[in-house]
């Protein structure tokens, strides 16, 4: 497992999930995640995370599950509009 970079505000579980989601989406970043990504890159990451949230982040009646809570936290970290 890759070491969590210092800029990453989430925990190790969140970082491992981020890497797995990006790998699943076949995302090939132009930047090294050892540094905080630039705005356009963060926007792409948020789009991927939002897709993943909608497919695996909810239980019945749109109740956020554990995975969804972690994904929402990742979206908060990468949201370029905050």
Short mmCIF file of N, CA and C in Angstrom, two decimals, residues 18-75:
data_model
loop_
_atom_site.label_atom_id
_atom_site.label_comp_id
_atom_site.label_asym_id
_atom_site.label_seq_id
_atom_site.Cartn_x
_atom_site.Cartn_y
_atom_site.Cartn_z
N UNK A 18 -9.20 5.62 -2.03
CA UNK A 18 -8.99 6.56 -3.14
C UNK A 18 -8.16 5.90 -4.23
N UNK A 19 -7.05 5.30 -3.85
CA UNK A 19 -6.18 4.66 -4.85
C UNK A 19 -6.91 3.52 -5.57
N UNK A 20 -7.70 2.74 -4.83
CA UNK A 20 -8.44 1.63 -5.44
C UNK A 20 -9.50 2.14 -6.42
N UNK A 21 -10.20 3.21 -6.04
CA UNK A 21 -11.23 3.77 -6.92
C UNK A 21 -10.60 4.35 -8.18
N UNK A 22 -9.49 5.06 -8.04
CA UNK A 22 -8.82 5.63 -9.21
C UNK A 22 -8.28 4.54 -10.12
N UNK A 23 -7.77 3.46 -9.53
CA UNK A 23 -7.27 2.35 -10.34
C UNK A 23 -8.43 1.67 -11.08
N UNK A 24 -9.54 1.46 -10.38
CA UNK A 24 -10.72 0.85 -10.99
C UNK A 24 -11.22 1.69 -12.18
N UNK A 25 -11.15 3.01 -12.03
CA UNK A 25 -11.61 3.92 -13.09
C UNK A 25 -10.56 4.07 -14.20
N UNK A 26 -9.42 3.40 -14.03
CA UNK A 26 -8.31 3.48 -14.99
C UNK A 26 -7.87 4.93 -15.19
N UNK A 27 -7.87 5.69 -14.09
CA UNK A 27 -7.45 7.09 -14.11
C UNK A 27 -5.94 7.14 -14.08
N UNK A 28 -5.38 7.84 -15.03
CA UNK A 28 -3.93 7.99 -15.08
C UNK A 28 -3.60 9.46 -14.90
N UNK A 29 -3.26 9.83 -13.70
CA UNK A 29 -3.02 11.26 -13.44
C UNK A 29 -1.77 11.78 -14.12
N UNK A 30 -1.84 13.05 -14.47
CA UNK A 30 -0.67 13.72 -15.03
C UNK A 30 0.22 14.23 -13.90
N UNK A 31 -0.29 14.15 -12.68
CA UNK A 31 0.46 14.64 -11.52
C UNK A 31 0.74 13.50 -10.57
N UNK A 32 1.73 13.70 -9.76
CA UNK A 32 2.09 12.75 -8.73
C UNK A 32 1.24 13.08 -7.50
N UNK A 33 0.51 12.10 -6.97
CA UNK A 33 -0.34 12.37 -5.82
C UNK A 33 0.46 12.61 -4.54
N UNK A 34 1.77 12.59 -4.63
CA UNK A 34 2.56 12.94 -3.45
C UNK A 34 2.45 14.44 -3.17
N UNK A 35 1.97 15.21 -4.17
CA UNK A 35 1.71 16.63 -4.00
C UNK A 35 0.22 16.88 -4.21
N UNK A 36 -0.31 17.93 -3.56
CA UNK A 36 -1.73 18.24 -3.69
C UNK A 36 -2.04 18.55 -5.16
N UNK A 37 -3.03 17.87 -5.74
CA UNK A 37 -3.33 18.04 -7.17
C UNK A 37 -3.86 19.45 -7.51
N UNK A 38 -3.61 19.85 -8.73
CA UNK A 38 -4.12 21.14 -9.21
C UNK A 38 -5.63 21.05 -9.42
N UNK A 39 -6.28 22.19 -9.63
CA UNK A 39 -7.74 22.27 -9.67
C UNK A 39 -8.38 21.34 -10.70
N UNK A 40 -7.88 21.33 -11.92
CA UNK A 40 -8.48 20.48 -12.96
C UNK A 40 -8.39 19.01 -12.60
N UNK A 41 -7.31 18.63 -12.03
CA UNK A 41 -7.11 17.25 -11.60
C UNK A 41 -8.09 16.91 -10.46
N UNK A 42 -8.25 17.82 -9.52
CA UNK A 42 -9.20 17.59 -8.42
C UNK A 42 -10.62 17.46 -8.94
N UNK A 43 -10.96 18.23 -9.96
CA UNK A 43 -12.29 18.15 -10.55
C UNK A 43 -12.52 16.76 -11.14
N UNK A 44 -11.52 16.23 -11.85
CA UNK A 44 -11.62 14.88 -12.42
C UNK A 44 -11.79 13.84 -11.32
N UNK A 45 -11.00 13.98 -10.27
CA UNK A 45 -11.09 13.03 -9.15
C UNK A 45 -12.48 13.09 -8.53
N UNK A 46 -13.03 14.29 -8.34
CA UNK A 46 -14.37 14.43 -7.77
C UNK A 46 -15.43 13.76 -8.66
N UNK A 47 -15.30 13.87 -9.96
CA UNK A 47 -16.25 13.22 -10.87
C UNK A 47 -16.19 11.70 -10.71
N UNK A 48 -15.00 11.16 -10.62
CA UNK A 48 -14.83 9.72 -10.43
C UNK A 48 -15.41 9.30 -9.09
N UNK A 49 -15.12 10.08 -8.05
CA UNK A 49 -15.63 9.75 -6.72
C UNK A 49 -17.16 9.84 -6.66
N UNK A 50 -17.73 10.82 -7.33
CA UNK A 50 -19.19 10.97 -7.36
C UNK A 50 -19.83 9.76 -8.05
N UNK A 51 -19.26 9.32 -9.15
CA UNK A 51 -19.77 8.12 -9.83
C UNK A 51 -19.72 6.91 -8.90
N UNK A 52 -18.60 6.77 -8.19
CA UNK A 52 -18.45 5.65 -7.27
C UNK A 52 -19.43 5.75 -6.10
N UNK A 53 -19.65 6.95 -5.60
CA UNK A 53 -20.61 7.16 -4.51
C UNK A 53 -22.00 6.71 -4.95
N UNK A 54 -22.39 7.07 -6.15
CA UNK A 54 -23.72 6.71 -6.64
C UNK A 54 -23.88 5.21 -6.87
N UNK A 55 -22.79 4.51 -7.19
CA UNK A 55 -22.90 3.08 -7.46
C UNK A 55 -22.69 2.20 -6.23
N UNK A 56 -21.92 2.69 -5.24
CA UNK A 56 -21.64 1.80 -4.11
C UNK A 56 -21.72 2.47 -2.74
N UNK A 57 -22.16 3.69 -2.68
CA UNK A 57 -22.12 4.42 -1.41
C UNK A 57 -23.42 4.51 -0.65
N UNK A 58 -24.47 3.86 -1.15
CA UNK A 58 -25.77 3.97 -0.50
C UNK A 58 -26.40 2.61 -0.28
N UNK A 59 -27.21 2.55 0.78
CA UNK A 59 -28.05 1.38 1.04
C UNK A 59 -29.46 1.76 0.60
N UNK A 60 -30.42 0.96 0.97
CA UNK A 60 -31.80 1.25 0.60
C UNK A 60 -32.24 2.63 1.04
N UNK A 61 -33.11 3.23 0.27
CA UNK A 61 -33.67 4.56 0.52
C UNK A 61 -32.60 5.64 0.67
N UNK A 62 -31.51 5.49 -0.06
CA UNK A 62 -30.44 6.48 -0.15
C UNK A 62 -29.75 6.76 1.19
N UNK A 63 -29.70 5.77 2.05
CA UNK A 63 -28.96 5.90 3.31
C UNK A 63 -27.48 5.65 3.01
N UNK A 64 -26.63 6.60 3.41
CA UNK A 64 -25.19 6.48 3.14
C UNK A 64 -24.62 5.34 3.99
N UNK A 65 -23.90 4.41 3.33
CA UNK A 65 -23.24 3.32 4.05
C UNK A 65 -21.82 3.75 4.44
N UNK A 66 -21.08 2.86 5.08
CA UNK A 66 -19.72 3.19 5.53
C UNK A 66 -18.85 3.63 4.36
N UNK A 67 -18.90 2.87 3.28
CA UNK A 67 -18.09 3.21 2.10
C UNK A 67 -18.49 4.59 1.58
N UNK A 68 -19.79 4.86 1.53
CA UNK A 68 -20.27 6.15 1.06
C UNK A 68 -19.79 7.30 1.93
N UNK A 69 -19.73 7.08 3.24
CA UNK A 69 -19.22 8.10 4.14
C UNK A 69 -17.76 8.42 3.86
N UNK A 70 -16.97 7.37 3.59
CA UNK A 70 -15.57 7.59 3.25
C UNK A 70 -15.43 8.33 1.93
N UNK A 71 -16.25 7.96 0.95
CA UNK A 71 -16.20 8.62 -0.35
C UNK A 71 -16.61 10.09 -0.22
N UNK A 72 -17.64 10.37 0.58
CA UNK A 72 -18.04 11.76 0.79
C UNK A 72 -16.89 12.57 1.40
N UNK A 73 -16.15 11.96 2.32
CA UNK A 73 -14.99 12.62 2.90
C UNK A 73 -13.93 12.92 1.86
N UNK A 74 -13.73 11.97 0.93
CA UNK A 74 -12.76 12.18 -0.15
C UNK A 74 -13.21 13.32 -1.06
N UNK A 75 -14.49 13.36 -1.36
CA UNK A 75 -15.02 14.45 -2.20
C UNK A 75 -14.76 15.79 -1.52
#
